[in-house]
Coordinates of C-alpha atoms in Angstrom, one line a residue:
M1 CA -28.4 -20.1 1.1
K2 CA -27.3 -16.6 -0.1
K3 CA -27.0 -16.1 -3.8
P4 CA -23.4 -16.2 -5.0
I5 CA -21.6 -13.1 -6.3
A6 CA -19.0 -13.6 -9.0
F7 CA -16.3 -11.2 -10.3
F8 CA -14.7 -10.9 -13.7
V9 CA -11.3 -9.3 -13.0
H10 CA -9.1 -7.9 -15.7
H11 CA -5.4 -8.8 -15.0
Q12 CA -3.7 -5.7 -16.4
G13 CA -1.8 -4.2 -13.5
R14 CA -2.9 -5.0 -9.9
G15 CA -5.6 -2.4 -9.4
H16 CA -8.6 -4.5 -10.5
A17 CA -7.6 -7.5 -8.4
N18 CA -6.8 -5.3 -5.3
R19 CA -10.2 -3.6 -5.6
T20 CA -12.0 -6.9 -5.8
M21 CA -10.2 -8.2 -2.7
A22 CA -10.9 -5.1 -0.7
V23 CA -14.6 -5.4 -1.5
A24 CA -14.9 -9.2 -1.2
A25 CA -13.2 -9.0 2.2
E26 CA -16.2 -7.0 3.4
F27 CA -18.9 -9.5 2.3
A28 CA -20.8 -11.6 4.8
R29 CA -18.8 -14.8 5.5
D30 CA -21.7 -16.9 4.3
R31 CA -21.8 -15.2 0.9
P32 CA -20.3 -17.5 -1.8
V33 CA -17.8 -15.5 -3.8
S34 CA -15.9 -16.5 -7.0
V35 CA -13.4 -14.7 -9.2
L36 CA -12.8 -15.4 -12.9
T37 CA -9.5 -14.0 -14.1
A38 CA -6.6 -14.7 -16.4
G39 CA -4.3 -13.5 -13.5
P40 CA -5.0 -16.0 -10.6
H41 CA -1.6 -15.2 -9.1
L42 CA -2.9 -11.7 -8.2
F43 CA -5.1 -13.3 -5.5
E44 CA -2.4 -15.4 -3.8
G45 CA -2.5 -15.0 -0.1
F46 CA -6.0 -13.4 0.0
C47 CA -7.5 -14.2 3.4
R48 CA -11.1 -14.7 2.4
D49 CA -12.4 -18.1 1.1
I50 CA -13.1 -17.6 -2.6
E51 CA -13.3 -19.8 -5.6
I52 CA -10.7 -18.8 -8.3
V53 CA -11.5 -19.8 -11.9
T54 CA -8.6 -19.4 -14.3
L55 CA -9.4 -17.9 -17.7
P56 CA -7.1 -18.1 -20.8
D57 CA -4.8 -15.1 -21.2
M58 CA -5.9 -13.7 -24.6
I59 CA -3.7 -10.7 -24.7
G60 CA -1.5 -11.0 -27.8
A61 CA -3.3 -14.1 -29.2
A62 CA -2.8 -14.3 -32.9
V63 CA -5.7 -14.4 -35.3
P64 CA -5.3 -17.5 -37.5
T65 CA -5.8 -16.0 -41.0
P66 CA -5.3 -12.7 -42.7
R67 CA -8.9 -12.8 -43.9
L68 CA -10.3 -13.2 -40.4
Y69 CA -7.9 -10.4 -39.2
A70 CA -9.3 -8.1 -41.9
E71 CA -12.8 -8.2 -40.6
P72 CA -13.7 -4.9 -39.0
T73 CA -14.7 -4.6 -35.3
P74 CA -18.4 -3.8 -34.9
Q75 CA -19.1 -0.5 -33.2
V76 CA -21.0 -2.1 -30.4
M77 CA -17.8 -3.9 -29.2
H78 CA -14.2 -3.0 -28.6
C79 CA -12.1 -6.2 -28.7
V80 CA -13.6 -9.1 -30.5
P81 CA -11.1 -10.7 -32.9
L82 CA -12.4 -13.7 -35.0
G83 CA -11.1 -17.2 -34.9
L84 CA -9.6 -17.3 -31.4
T85 CA -9.9 -20.6 -29.7
A86 CA -8.9 -19.0 -26.4
M87 CA -11.8 -16.5 -26.7
R88 CA -14.3 -19.3 -27.1
R89 CA -12.8 -21.1 -24.1
T90 CA -13.1 -17.9 -22.1
M91 CA -16.7 -17.3 -22.9
R92 CA -17.6 -20.9 -22.4
T93 CA -15.8 -21.0 -19.0
I94 CA -17.6 -17.9 -17.8
L95 CA -21.1 -19.1 -18.9
D96 CA -20.5 -22.6 -17.5
H97 CA -19.5 -21.1 -14.1
L98 CA -22.4 -18.6 -13.9
D99 CA -24.7 -21.5 -14.7
A100 CA -23.2 -24.1 -12.4
R101 CA -23.0 -21.8 -9.4
D102 CA -26.4 -20.1 -10.1
V103 CA -24.7 -16.8 -9.7
G104 CA -27.0 -14.0 -8.4
L105 CA -24.8 -11.1 -9.4
F106 CA -21.8 -10.8 -11.8
V107 CA -19.5 -7.9 -11.1
V108 CA -17.4 -7.0 -14.2
D109 CA -14.1 -5.2 -13.6
V110 CA -13.9 -4.4 -16.5
S111 CA -15.1 -5.4 -19.9
A112 CA -18.0 -4.1 -22.0
E113 CA -18.2 -7.4 -23.9
I114 CA -18.4 -9.5 -20.7
A115 CA -21.2 -7.2 -19.4
L116 CA -23.1 -7.7 -22.6
L117 CA -22.5 -11.5 -22.4
A118 CA -24.0 -11.6 -18.9
R119 CA -27.1 -9.9 -20.1
I120 CA -27.5 -12.3 -23.0
A121 CA -27.0 -15.2 -20.6
S122 CA -29.8 -13.7 -18.3
V123 CA -27.4 -13.0 -15.4
P124 CA -27.7 -9.7 -13.6
A125 CA -24.4 -7.8 -13.9
V126 CA -22.8 -4.7 -12.4
Q127 CA -20.1 -2.9 -14.3
I128 CA -17.3 -1.0 -12.5
R129 CA -17.4 2.6 -13.6
M130 CA -14.2 4.2 -14.9
H131 CA -13.5 7.7 -16.1
G132 CA -12.9 8.4 -19.8
D133 CA -14.6 9.2 -23.0
R134 CA -17.1 6.3 -22.9
S135 CA -20.1 7.7 -24.8
D136 CA -19.6 5.2 -27.6
I137 CA -22.3 2.7 -28.4
G138 CA -20.2 -0.2 -26.9
H139 CA -19.9 1.4 -23.5
V140 CA -23.4 2.8 -23.3
G141 CA -24.8 -0.6 -24.4
A142 CA -22.9 -2.4 -21.7
Y143 CA -24.0 0.1 -19.0
E144 CA -27.6 -0.2 -20.1
A145 CA -27.3 -4.0 -20.1
C146 CA -26.3 -3.9 -16.4
V147 CA -28.6 -3.6 -13.4
G148 CA -26.2 -1.0 -11.9
M149 CA -22.8 0.5 -11.9
L150 CA -20.3 0.7 -9.1
A151 CA -18.1 3.9 -9.1
P152 CA -15.2 3.4 -6.6
F153 CA -14.8 7.2 -6.3
D154 CA -16.5 10.3 -4.9
E155 CA -19.6 11.4 -6.8
R156 CA -18.0 14.9 -7.1
M157 CA -15.5 13.2 -9.4
E158 CA -18.1 12.3 -11.9
Q159 CA -18.0 13.7 -15.5
D160 CA -20.6 16.2 -16.6
D161 CA -21.1 14.2 -19.8
Y162 CA -22.2 11.0 -18.0
P163 CA -25.9 10.6 -18.8
A164 CA -28.4 11.3 -16.0
S165 CA -30.2 8.0 -16.7
L166 CA -26.9 6.1 -16.0
R167 CA -26.0 8.2 -13.0
A168 CA -29.3 7.2 -11.4
K169 CA -28.3 3.6 -11.4
T170 CA -24.7 4.2 -10.3
F171 CA -23.6 3.7 -6.7
Y172 CA -20.7 5.9 -5.6
S173 CA -18.7 4.3 -2.8
G174 CA -16.5 7.3 -2.2
G175 CA -12.7 7.1 -2.9
L176 CA -11.7 3.5 -2.5
C177 CA -8.1 2.9 -1.5
T178 CA -6.8 -0.7 -1.2
S179 CA -3.8 0.2 0.9
V180 CA -4.1 -0.7 4.6
D181 CA -0.8 0.5 6.0
G182 CA -1.1 3.0 8.8
V183 CA -0.6 6.7 8.0
L184 CA 2.3 8.3 9.9
S185 CA 2.9 12.0 10.4
R186 CA 5.4 13.5 8.1
A187 CA 8.0 13.6 10.8
E188 CA 7.4 10.0 11.9
A189 CA 7.5 8.8 8.3
R190 CA 10.8 10.5 7.6
E191 CA 12.3 9.2 10.8
K192 CA 11.2 5.6 9.9
L193 CA 12.7 5.9 6.4
G194 CA 15.9 7.7 7.4
L195 CA 15.1 10.9 5.4
D196 CA 16.1 14.4 6.3
P197 CA 13.4 15.9 8.5
E198 CA 13.9 19.4 7.0
R199 CA 14.7 18.9 3.3
E200 CA 11.9 19.4 0.7
I201 CA 11.0 15.9 -0.7
V202 CA 9.2 15.3 -3.9
V203 CA 8.0 11.7 -4.5
A204 CA 7.1 10.5 -8.0
V205 CA 5.0 7.3 -8.0
T206 CA 3.2 5.2 -10.6
G207 CA 1.5 1.8 -10.4
G208 CA 2.1 -1.4 -12.3
G209 CA -0.5 -0.9 -15.1
G210 CA 1.7 1.1 -17.5
S211 CA 5.3 1.6 -18.6
G212 CA 6.3 3.6 -15.6
T213 CA 7.2 7.2 -14.8
P214 CA 9.3 8.9 -17.5
Y215 CA 12.7 9.3 -15.9
A216 CA 14.1 11.9 -18.3
P217 CA 11.8 14.8 -17.2
L218 CA 12.7 14.1 -13.6
T219 CA 16.3 14.6 -14.3
V220 CA 15.4 18.1 -15.5
A221 CA 13.3 18.5 -12.3
A222 CA 16.3 17.5 -10.2
R223 CA 18.4 20.2 -11.9
A224 CA 15.6 22.8 -11.7
V225 CA 15.0 22.4 -7.9
P226 CA 18.4 21.1 -6.7
D227 CA 17.7 21.7 -3.0
A228 CA 14.9 19.2 -3.1
L229 CA 15.3 15.4 -2.8
W230 CA 13.4 13.6 -5.7
L231 CA 12.5 10.0 -5.2
T232 CA 10.8 7.6 -7.6
L233 CA 8.6 4.7 -6.5
G234 CA 7.5 1.9 -8.8
P235 CA 8.7 1.5 -12.4
T236 CA 10.4 4.2 -14.4
H237 CA 10.8 4.5 -18.1
R238 CA 14.3 5.5 -19.5
E239 CA 15.0 6.6 -23.0
G240 CA 18.8 5.8 -22.7
H241 CA 20.3 9.3 -22.7
E242 CA 19.5 10.4 -19.1
T243 CA 22.1 11.9 -16.8
D244 CA 21.7 10.9 -13.2
F245 CA 21.9 13.4 -10.3
A246 CA 22.6 13.0 -6.6
N247 CA 19.3 14.5 -5.5
L248 CA 17.3 12.0 -7.7
R249 CA 17.0 8.4 -6.5
E250 CA 15.1 5.5 -8.0
L251 CA 13.7 3.3 -5.3
G252 CA 11.6 0.9 -7.4
W253 CA 9.0 -1.1 -5.5
V254 CA 9.1 -0.4 -1.8
P255 CA 7.5 -2.3 1.1
S256 CA 5.2 0.7 2.1
V257 CA 4.3 3.3 -0.5
T258 CA 2.2 5.0 2.2
D259 CA 5.2 5.8 4.3
Y260 CA 6.9 7.6 1.4
L261 CA 3.7 9.5 0.5
A262 CA 3.4 10.6 4.1
A263 CA 7.0 11.8 4.1
A264 CA 6.6 13.8 0.9
D265 CA 6.1 17.5 0.6
I266 CA 4.8 17.0 -3.0
V267 CA 3.7 13.9 -4.8
V268 CA 3.9 13.6 -8.6
A269 CA 1.7 10.7 -9.7
S270 CA -0.3 9.2 -12.4
A271 CA -4.1 9.3 -12.3
G272 CA -4.7 5.6 -11.6
D273 CA -7.7 5.0 -9.2
N274 CA -5.8 3.5 -6.3
T275 CA -2.7 5.8 -6.8
V276 CA -4.9 8.9 -6.5
H277 CA -6.7 7.6 -3.5
E278 CA -3.4 6.6 -1.8
V279 CA -2.2 10.2 -2.1
A280 CA -5.7 11.4 -0.9
R281 CA -5.5 9.1 2.1
V282 CA -2.4 10.9 3.4
G283 CA -3.6 14.4 2.3
G284 CA -0.7 15.0 0.0
R285 CA -0.1 17.9 -2.4
L286 CA -0.6 16.2 -5.8
V287 CA 0.8 17.0 -9.2
V288 CA -1.2 14.7 -11.4
M289 CA 0.4 13.5 -14.7
P290 CA -2.0 11.2 -16.4
E291 CA -0.6 8.2 -18.3
W292 CA -2.0 7.2 -21.6
R293 CA -5.0 4.9 -21.2
Y294 CA -7.8 3.7 -23.5
F295 CA -10.6 6.2 -23.8
G296 CA -8.6 8.9 -22.1
E297 CA -9.4 7.4 -18.7
Q298 CA -6.6 9.0 -16.7
T299 CA -6.9 12.3 -18.6
R300 CA -10.5 12.7 -17.7
K301 CA -9.8 11.8 -14.1
A302 CA -7.0 14.3 -13.9
E303 CA -9.4 17.0 -15.3
A304 CA -11.9 16.2 -12.4
L305 CA -9.2 16.5 -9.8
V306 CA -8.0 19.9 -11.1
R307 CA -11.6 21.1 -11.4
L308 CA -12.2 20.3 -7.7
G309 CA -8.9 22.0 -6.6
A310 CA -7.6 18.7 -5.4
A311 CA -4.5 18.7 -7.7
I312 CA -2.6 20.6 -10.3
Q313 CA -1.5 19.4 -13.7
A314 CA 0.9 20.4 -16.4
P315 CA -0.2 20.0 -20.0
V316 CA 2.9 17.8 -20.6
W317 CA 6.0 16.8 -18.5
P318 CA 8.1 19.9 -18.3
G319 CA 11.2 19.7 -20.4
D320 CA 12.8 23.0 -19.1
L321 CA 14.1 24.2 -15.8
Q322 CA 11.6 27.1 -15.4
G323 CA 8.7 24.9 -16.3
W324 CA 9.6 22.6 -13.3
R325 CA 10.2 25.6 -11.0
D326 CA 6.7 27.0 -11.9
L327 CA 5.1 23.6 -11.4
V328 CA 6.7 23.0 -8.0
A329 CA 5.7 26.6 -6.9
R330 CA 2.1 25.9 -7.8
A331 CA 2.2 22.6 -6.0
R332 CA 3.4 24.3 -2.8
T333 CA 0.2 26.3 -2.7
L334 CA -2.0 23.2 -2.3
D335 CA -2.9 22.2 1.3
G336 CA -4.2 18.7 0.6
T337 CA -7.7 19.3 2.1
A338 CA -9.7 19.0 -1.1
L339 CA -7.9 15.9 -2.1
R340 CA -8.2 14.3 1.3
G341 CA -12.0 14.8 1.2
L342 CA -12.1 12.5 -1.9
Y343 CA -10.9 9.5 0.1
A344 CA -13.5 7.5 2.0
P345 CA -12.2 5.1 4.7
D346 CA -15.4 3.0 4.5
A347 CA -15.6 2.8 0.7
A348 CA -14.9 -0.9 0.4
R349 CA -17.5 -1.7 3.1
R350 CA -20.1 0.6 1.5
A351 CA -19.5 -1.0 -1.9
A352 CA -19.8 -4.5 -0.5
G353 CA -23.0 -3.6 1.3
W354 CA -24.5 -2.2 -1.9
L355 CA -23.6 -5.3 -3.9
E356 CA -25.0 -7.7 -1.4
G357 CA -28.1 -5.6 -0.9
L358 CA -28.7 -5.4 -4.6
T359 CA -28.2 -9.1 -5.0
D360 CA -30.7 -9.9 -2.3
E361 CA -33.2 -7.3 -3.7
L362 CA -33.0 -8.7 -7.2
W363 CA -33.7 -12.3 -6.0
H364 CA -36.2 -11.5 -3.2
G365 CA -39.2 -13.8 -3.4
A366 CA -37.6 -16.1 -6.0
T367 CA -38.6 -19.8 -5.7
E368 CA -36.4 -22.7 -6.4
P369 CA -37.0 -24.2 -9.9
P370 CA -39.1 -27.4 -9.8
A371 CA -37.2 -30.6 -9.6
P372 CA -37.1 -32.6 -12.9
P373 CA -39.8 -35.3 -13.0
V374 CA -38.7 -38.8 -11.8
V375 CA -39.3 -41.4 -14.4
A376 CA -40.2 -44.8 -12.9
A377 CA -38.2 -47.7 -14.1
G378 CA -40.3 -49.8 -16.4

C-alpha cells in the first residue's frame, strides 16, 4: 500500500484549499489522502475521495488570563498564545492523525509552527513556499525542518534573498492556477457577457482573503478615464463617502471570473497567488496593487512581477485624475506575453508528481515494524 499524504490547510480565504484540491486531484487514485483544516466547508463537492479531519478554529480565541497574555512570543515562532485549550486540541488531533494513518508526507499550507511540529513528531513535511520577508528564525527554522518546499510559481519569480541552500530543496511547479473554466477570446467573452465589443474595459478583481478592493480610488479612476467601463469582481471596501458613476459597476462574486478577465483590456488586481495566475492564464495586461499581508507577501510578489516586466504597479492607489490617466497609459503598453509565460497549465500535475515521488523516495526500502509479541494465556 502507498504511504498516505496528509495536508494541513489554512482556512483564511479559499486559495489554500483550492490549491490543495488542484494538487490532490492529480494524485494516483490508490494514494490515501487526508486534509486537516478548520475550514472543512471549503472542500464540499470535491470529486476525489479524501479524508477530512476538522480542526478547531483558533482565530480570535481568547487567552484566559492577563498574565498568560503578557508572555512574549519566542522569536522561533509566530503565533503561539498560552493557555488555549483549542490549540492543545489542534496539536493533539494533528499528531493523533499522523500517527494513526502512518502518514508518509505532511504538506503544510501554511504554518511555520505546524512544520516544526511535524519534525518534532518525526514526520517528513513539505512547506508551501510563499513570497515575503521570511528570513526570520521562525521561517528559516521551519524551512530547514522540512524535507522540501513546494513553490506554486515560476522559479523566475523567486526572491534574490532566498538562501541557496533552501532553493536547492525547493520544487517550482510553475504558475499554479486553480481555475478550470475555458479561456475565450476577447470578442467571445464580451459577446457572452453582453459587453460592448469596442469599448475599453478595465476589470478590478480581488480574492476572498482580504477586505476587498478599495472602492474610493476606483471612483477617481472612473472620472479620470470616463470613456472606459470599470468593473469590480469580488468584494470591495467602501469608506462611506464615495460617489457612484455610471461607468463603474460593482459585480461582486460572478460565476466565471475567467470570462471577465478575458474580456478586459486591463486588469487591476491584488497579488494573491491564484489571482495573479488567473490573469496570467488569459494573458492580460496587469496593474498589480498588493494588499497588506503578513511578512509583505503580496508586496514582494508584486516586486517580482514588475521586475520581470509582467505587470506595472503604482506605489499607492492613485488619488488624483492624472495619476490614474498615467497608470492606465502605462498599462496599455503591456502585451501580456511576459505574464502569460509565468502560468504553467501542468503545474498541479507536476506538483502532485513531485510530492508522490518524494514520498516514495523517502520511504523506499522501509520495512514494516515488527508485530508486538503475543503473550500466551497462562
